[in-house]
Coordinates of C-alpha atoms in Angstrom, one line a residue:
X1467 CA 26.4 -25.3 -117.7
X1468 CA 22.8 -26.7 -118.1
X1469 CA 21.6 -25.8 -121.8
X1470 CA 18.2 -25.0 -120.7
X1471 CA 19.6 -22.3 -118.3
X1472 CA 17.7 -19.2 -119.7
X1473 CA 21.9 -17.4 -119.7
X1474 CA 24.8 -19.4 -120.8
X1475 CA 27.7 -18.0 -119.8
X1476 CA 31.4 -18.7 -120.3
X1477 CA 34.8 -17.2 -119.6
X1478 CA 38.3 -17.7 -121.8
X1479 CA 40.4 -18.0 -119.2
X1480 CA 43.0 -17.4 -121.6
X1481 CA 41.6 -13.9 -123.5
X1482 CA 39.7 -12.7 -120.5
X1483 CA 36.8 -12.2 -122.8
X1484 CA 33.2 -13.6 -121.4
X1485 CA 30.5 -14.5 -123.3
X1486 CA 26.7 -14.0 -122.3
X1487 CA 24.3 -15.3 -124.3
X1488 CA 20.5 -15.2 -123.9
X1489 CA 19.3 -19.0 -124.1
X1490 CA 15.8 -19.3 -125.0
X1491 CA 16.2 -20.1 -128.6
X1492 CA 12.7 -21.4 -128.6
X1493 CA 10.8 -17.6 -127.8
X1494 CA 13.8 -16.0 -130.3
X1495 CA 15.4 -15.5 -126.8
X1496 CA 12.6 -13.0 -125.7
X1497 CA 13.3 -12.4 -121.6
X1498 CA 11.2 -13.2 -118.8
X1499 CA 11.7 -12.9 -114.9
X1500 CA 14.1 -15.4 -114.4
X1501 CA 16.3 -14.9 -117.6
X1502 CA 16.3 -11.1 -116.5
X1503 CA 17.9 -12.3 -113.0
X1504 CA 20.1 -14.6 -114.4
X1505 CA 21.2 -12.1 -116.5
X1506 CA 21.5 -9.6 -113.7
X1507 CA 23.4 -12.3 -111.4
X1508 CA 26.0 -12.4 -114.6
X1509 CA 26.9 -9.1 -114.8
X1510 CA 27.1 -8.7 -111.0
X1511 CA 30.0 -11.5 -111.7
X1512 CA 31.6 -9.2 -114.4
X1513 CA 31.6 -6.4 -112.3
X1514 CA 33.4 -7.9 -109.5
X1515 CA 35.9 -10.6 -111.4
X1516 CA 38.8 -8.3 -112.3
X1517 CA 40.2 -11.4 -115.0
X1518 CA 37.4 -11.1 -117.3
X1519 CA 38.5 -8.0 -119.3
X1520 CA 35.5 -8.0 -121.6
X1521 CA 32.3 -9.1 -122.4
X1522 CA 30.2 -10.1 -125.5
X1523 CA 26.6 -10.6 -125.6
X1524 CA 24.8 -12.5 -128.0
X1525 CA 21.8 -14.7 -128.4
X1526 CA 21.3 -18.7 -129.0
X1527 CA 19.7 -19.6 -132.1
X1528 CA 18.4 -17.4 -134.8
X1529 CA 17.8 -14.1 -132.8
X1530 CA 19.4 -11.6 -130.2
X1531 CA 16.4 -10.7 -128.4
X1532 CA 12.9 -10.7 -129.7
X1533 CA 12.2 -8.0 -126.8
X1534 CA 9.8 -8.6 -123.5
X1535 CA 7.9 -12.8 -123.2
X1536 CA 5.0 -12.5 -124.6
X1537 CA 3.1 -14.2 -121.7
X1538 CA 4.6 -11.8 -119.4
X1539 CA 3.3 -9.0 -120.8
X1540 CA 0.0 -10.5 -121.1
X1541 CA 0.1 -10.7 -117.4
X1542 CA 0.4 -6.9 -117.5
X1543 CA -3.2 -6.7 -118.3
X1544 CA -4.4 -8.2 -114.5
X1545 CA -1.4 -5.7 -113.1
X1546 CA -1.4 -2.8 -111.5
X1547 CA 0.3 0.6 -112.5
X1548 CA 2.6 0.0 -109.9
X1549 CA 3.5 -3.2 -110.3
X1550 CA 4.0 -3.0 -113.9
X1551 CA 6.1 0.2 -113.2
X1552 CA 8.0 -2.3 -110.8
X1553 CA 8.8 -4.8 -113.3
X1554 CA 11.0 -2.5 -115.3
X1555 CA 12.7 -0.8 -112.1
X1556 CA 13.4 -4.0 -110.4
X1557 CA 14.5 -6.5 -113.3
X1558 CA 14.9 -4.4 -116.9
X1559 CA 16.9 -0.9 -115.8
X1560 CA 19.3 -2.5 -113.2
X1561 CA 20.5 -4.1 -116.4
X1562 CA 20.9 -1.1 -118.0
X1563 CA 22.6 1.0 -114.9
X1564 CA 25.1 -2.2 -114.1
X1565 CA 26.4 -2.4 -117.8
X1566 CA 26.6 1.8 -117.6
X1567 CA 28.8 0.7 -114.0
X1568 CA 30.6 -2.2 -115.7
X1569 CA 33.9 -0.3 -116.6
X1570 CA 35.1 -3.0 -119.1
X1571 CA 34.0 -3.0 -122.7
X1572 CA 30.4 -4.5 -123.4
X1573 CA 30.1 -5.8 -127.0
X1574 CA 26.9 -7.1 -128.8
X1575 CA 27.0 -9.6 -131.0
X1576 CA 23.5 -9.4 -133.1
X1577 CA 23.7 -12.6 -134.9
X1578 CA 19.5 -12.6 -135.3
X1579 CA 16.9 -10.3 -134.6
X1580 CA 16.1 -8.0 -132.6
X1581 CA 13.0 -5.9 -131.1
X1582 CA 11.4 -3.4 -129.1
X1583 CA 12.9 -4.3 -125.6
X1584 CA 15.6 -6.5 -127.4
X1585 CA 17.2 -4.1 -129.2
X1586 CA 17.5 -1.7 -126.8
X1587 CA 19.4 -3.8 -124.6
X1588 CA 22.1 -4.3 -127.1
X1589 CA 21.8 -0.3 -127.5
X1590 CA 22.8 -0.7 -123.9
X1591 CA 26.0 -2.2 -124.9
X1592 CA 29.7 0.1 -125.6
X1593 CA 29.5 -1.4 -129.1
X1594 CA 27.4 -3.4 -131.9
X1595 CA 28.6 -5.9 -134.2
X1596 CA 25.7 -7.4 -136.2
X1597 CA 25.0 -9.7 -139.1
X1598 CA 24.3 -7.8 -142.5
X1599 CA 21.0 -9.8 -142.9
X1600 CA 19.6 -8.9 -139.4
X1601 CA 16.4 -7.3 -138.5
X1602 CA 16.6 -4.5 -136.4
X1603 CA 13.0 -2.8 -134.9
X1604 CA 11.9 -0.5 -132.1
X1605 CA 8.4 -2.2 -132.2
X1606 CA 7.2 -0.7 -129.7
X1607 CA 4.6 1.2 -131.5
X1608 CA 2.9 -2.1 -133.1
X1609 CA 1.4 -2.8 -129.3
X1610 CA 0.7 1.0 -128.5
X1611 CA 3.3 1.5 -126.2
X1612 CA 7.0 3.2 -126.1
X1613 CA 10.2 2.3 -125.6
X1614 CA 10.4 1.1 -121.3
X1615 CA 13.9 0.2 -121.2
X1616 CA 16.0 2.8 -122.5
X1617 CA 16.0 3.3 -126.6
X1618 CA 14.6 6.5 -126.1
X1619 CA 17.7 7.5 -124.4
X1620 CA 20.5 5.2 -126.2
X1621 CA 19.2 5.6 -129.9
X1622 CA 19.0 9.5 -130.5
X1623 CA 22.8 9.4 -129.0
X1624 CA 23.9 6.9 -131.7
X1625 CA 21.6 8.0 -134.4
X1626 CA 20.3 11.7 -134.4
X1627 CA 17.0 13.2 -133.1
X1628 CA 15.2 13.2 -136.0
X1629 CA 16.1 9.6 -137.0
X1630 CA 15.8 8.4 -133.8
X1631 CA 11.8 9.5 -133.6
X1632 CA 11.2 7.8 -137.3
X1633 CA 12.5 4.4 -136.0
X1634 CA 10.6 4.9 -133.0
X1635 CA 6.9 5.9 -134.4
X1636 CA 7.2 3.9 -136.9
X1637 CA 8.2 0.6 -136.0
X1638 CA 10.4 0.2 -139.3
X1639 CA 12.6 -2.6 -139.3
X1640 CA 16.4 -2.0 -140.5
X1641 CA 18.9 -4.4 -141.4
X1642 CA 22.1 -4.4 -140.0
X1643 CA 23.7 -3.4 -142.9
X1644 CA 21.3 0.1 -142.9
X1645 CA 22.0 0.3 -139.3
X1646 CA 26.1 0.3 -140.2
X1647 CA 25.0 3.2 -142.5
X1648 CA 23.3 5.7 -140.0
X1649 CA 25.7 4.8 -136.8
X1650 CA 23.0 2.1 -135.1
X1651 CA 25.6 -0.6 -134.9
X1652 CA 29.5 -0.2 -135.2
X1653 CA 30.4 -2.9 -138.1
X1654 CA 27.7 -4.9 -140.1
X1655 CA 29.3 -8.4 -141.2
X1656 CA 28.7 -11.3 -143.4
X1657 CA 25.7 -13.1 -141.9
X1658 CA 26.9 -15.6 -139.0
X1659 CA 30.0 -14.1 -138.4
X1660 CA 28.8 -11.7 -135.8
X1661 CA 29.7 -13.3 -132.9
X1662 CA 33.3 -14.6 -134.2
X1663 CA 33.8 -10.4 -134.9
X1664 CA 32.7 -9.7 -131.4
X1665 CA 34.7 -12.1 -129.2
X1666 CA 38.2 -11.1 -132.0
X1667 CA 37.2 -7.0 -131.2
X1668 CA 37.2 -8.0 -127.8
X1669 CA 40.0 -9.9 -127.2
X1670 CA 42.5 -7.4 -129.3
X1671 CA 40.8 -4.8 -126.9
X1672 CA 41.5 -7.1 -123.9
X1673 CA 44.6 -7.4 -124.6
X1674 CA 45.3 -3.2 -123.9
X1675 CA 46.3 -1.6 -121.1
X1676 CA 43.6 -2.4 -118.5
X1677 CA 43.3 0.3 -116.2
X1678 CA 43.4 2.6 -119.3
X1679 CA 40.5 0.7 -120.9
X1680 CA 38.8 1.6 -117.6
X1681 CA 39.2 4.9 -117.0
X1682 CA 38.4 5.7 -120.9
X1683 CA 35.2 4.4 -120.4
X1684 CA 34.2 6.0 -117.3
X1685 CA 35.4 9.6 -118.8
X1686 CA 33.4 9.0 -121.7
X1687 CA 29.7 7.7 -120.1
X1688 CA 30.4 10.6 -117.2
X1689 CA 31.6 13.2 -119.8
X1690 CA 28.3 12.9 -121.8
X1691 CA 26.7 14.6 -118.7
X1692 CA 29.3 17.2 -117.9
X1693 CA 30.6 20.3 -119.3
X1694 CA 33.8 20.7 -121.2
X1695 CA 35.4 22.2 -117.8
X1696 CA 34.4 19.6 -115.8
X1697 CA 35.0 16.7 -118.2
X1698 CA 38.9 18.6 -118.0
X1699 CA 39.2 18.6 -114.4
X1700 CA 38.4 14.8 -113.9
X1701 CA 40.5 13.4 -116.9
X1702 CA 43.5 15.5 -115.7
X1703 CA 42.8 13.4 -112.5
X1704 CA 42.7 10.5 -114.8
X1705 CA 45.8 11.0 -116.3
X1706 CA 47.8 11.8 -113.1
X1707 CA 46.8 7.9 -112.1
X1708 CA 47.6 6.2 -115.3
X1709 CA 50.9 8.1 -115.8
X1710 CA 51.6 6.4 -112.1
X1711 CA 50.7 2.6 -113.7
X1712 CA 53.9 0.2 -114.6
X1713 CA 51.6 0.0 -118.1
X1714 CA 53.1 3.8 -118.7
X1715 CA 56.4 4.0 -117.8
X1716 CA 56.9 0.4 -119.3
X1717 CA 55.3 1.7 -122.7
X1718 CA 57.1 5.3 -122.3
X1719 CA 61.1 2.7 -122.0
X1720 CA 60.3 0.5 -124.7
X1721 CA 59.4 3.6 -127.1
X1722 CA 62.8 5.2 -126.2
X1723 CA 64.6 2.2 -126.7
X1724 CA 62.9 1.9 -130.2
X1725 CA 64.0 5.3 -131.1
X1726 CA 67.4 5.0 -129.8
X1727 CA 67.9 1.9 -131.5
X1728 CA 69.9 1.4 -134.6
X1729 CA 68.7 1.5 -137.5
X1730 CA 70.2 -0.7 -140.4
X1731 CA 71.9 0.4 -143.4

């Protein structure tokens, strides 16, 4: 694939684990139109491609995602209300809504920065692996504005109310060690192994049952908007389909043998 193609993106035929990874190294990988559709245009492959079992995302160079392109949002300025409202609805929150669809595991690798508009799409993301030295900033704030594509929602769901609101008014950048501490990110690691931990989470995870993997995560994002009853009725349903899979009974024989086997004096 063409290296100045604002999304790289790979498959290991072998793993099933894809890699996307935000290529404009030169603007710390912030996104513009056409990245956003690119990006959009790789998921849409994820969803539909039943081999790829996961996907990482990370970022070229020395950053994830330095949030919105600068000259974009300077464009803003000559916008209208409606077309600036547009912007997000038609190229930022599909992003967020397809990788909420995607029922396969979404794993960020944050092997650089990352801010405002950045980091919340590797909030959008099922998990976090970053570098310990990364900088991590809802900088929203610093232009008078507030989070447009979804931190408000992800980040008091990983990190509490009250914490979520001081990283928001303030600004404050966090490294990805701090962010291990208070729940922001799932494993902080020695700085430029990020994306090696990523792409080794997700192939062990690949390597699972796959309908399971899919039906955990769709009980999970779905039960965060039910109630307990509810959440009940559907995984029963859940169950009563994976208990019908060759994965289960296959699993359920090889036990038994294991336990009627032998065991040595």
């Amino acid at each position: 694939m063409d290296d100045k193609d604002p999304i790289l993106f790979e498959v290991d035929a072998q793993s099933g684990v894809a890699t996307l990874t935000l290529n404009r190294p030169e603007r710390f990988n912030a996104f513009n139109r056409p990245m956003l559709l690119r990006w959009r245009e790789c998921l849409d492959r994820v969803e539909r491609d039943r081999a790829i079992r996961a996907l990482v995302v990370t970022g070229a160079g020395r950053a994830f995602c330095a949030g919105g392109e600068m000259d974009e949002l300077e464009s803003f300025l000559e916008a209208s209300s409606e077309d600036r409202k547009g912007f997000l609805w038609d190229c930022v929150h599909p992003i967020a809504l397809t990788l909420e669809r995607i029922d396969r595991p979404v794993i960020a690798a944050l092997n650089g920065t990352a801010r405002g508009a950045g980091l919340d799409m590797a909030l959008m993301c099922d998990i976090r692996i970053a570098d310990r030295g990364v900088l991590l900033a809802e900088s929203y704030i610093a232009m008078g504005l507030m989070p447009g594509d979804g931190g408000s929602w992800f980040l008091p769901r990983l990190v509490g109310v009250p914490k979520a609101l001081e990283l928001l008014w303030t600004g404050d950048a966090i490294t990805g060690e701090e962010a291990e501490r208070i729940g922001l990110v799932n494993r902080a690691v020695a700085d430029g192994q990020a994306l090696a931990e990523a792409r080794g989470l997700a192939a062990r995870i690949a390597r699972q049952p796959e309908a399971a993997i899919r039906f955990t995560k769709r009980a999970v994002q779905q039960g965060m908007r039910m109630d307990l009853r509810a959440h009940l009725d559907m995984v029963s349903s859940h169950m009563a389909v994976l208990e019908d899979m060759p994965d289960f009974a296959d699993r359920v024989r090889a036990f038994k043998a294991r336990r009627q086997a032998p065991r040595g004096g």
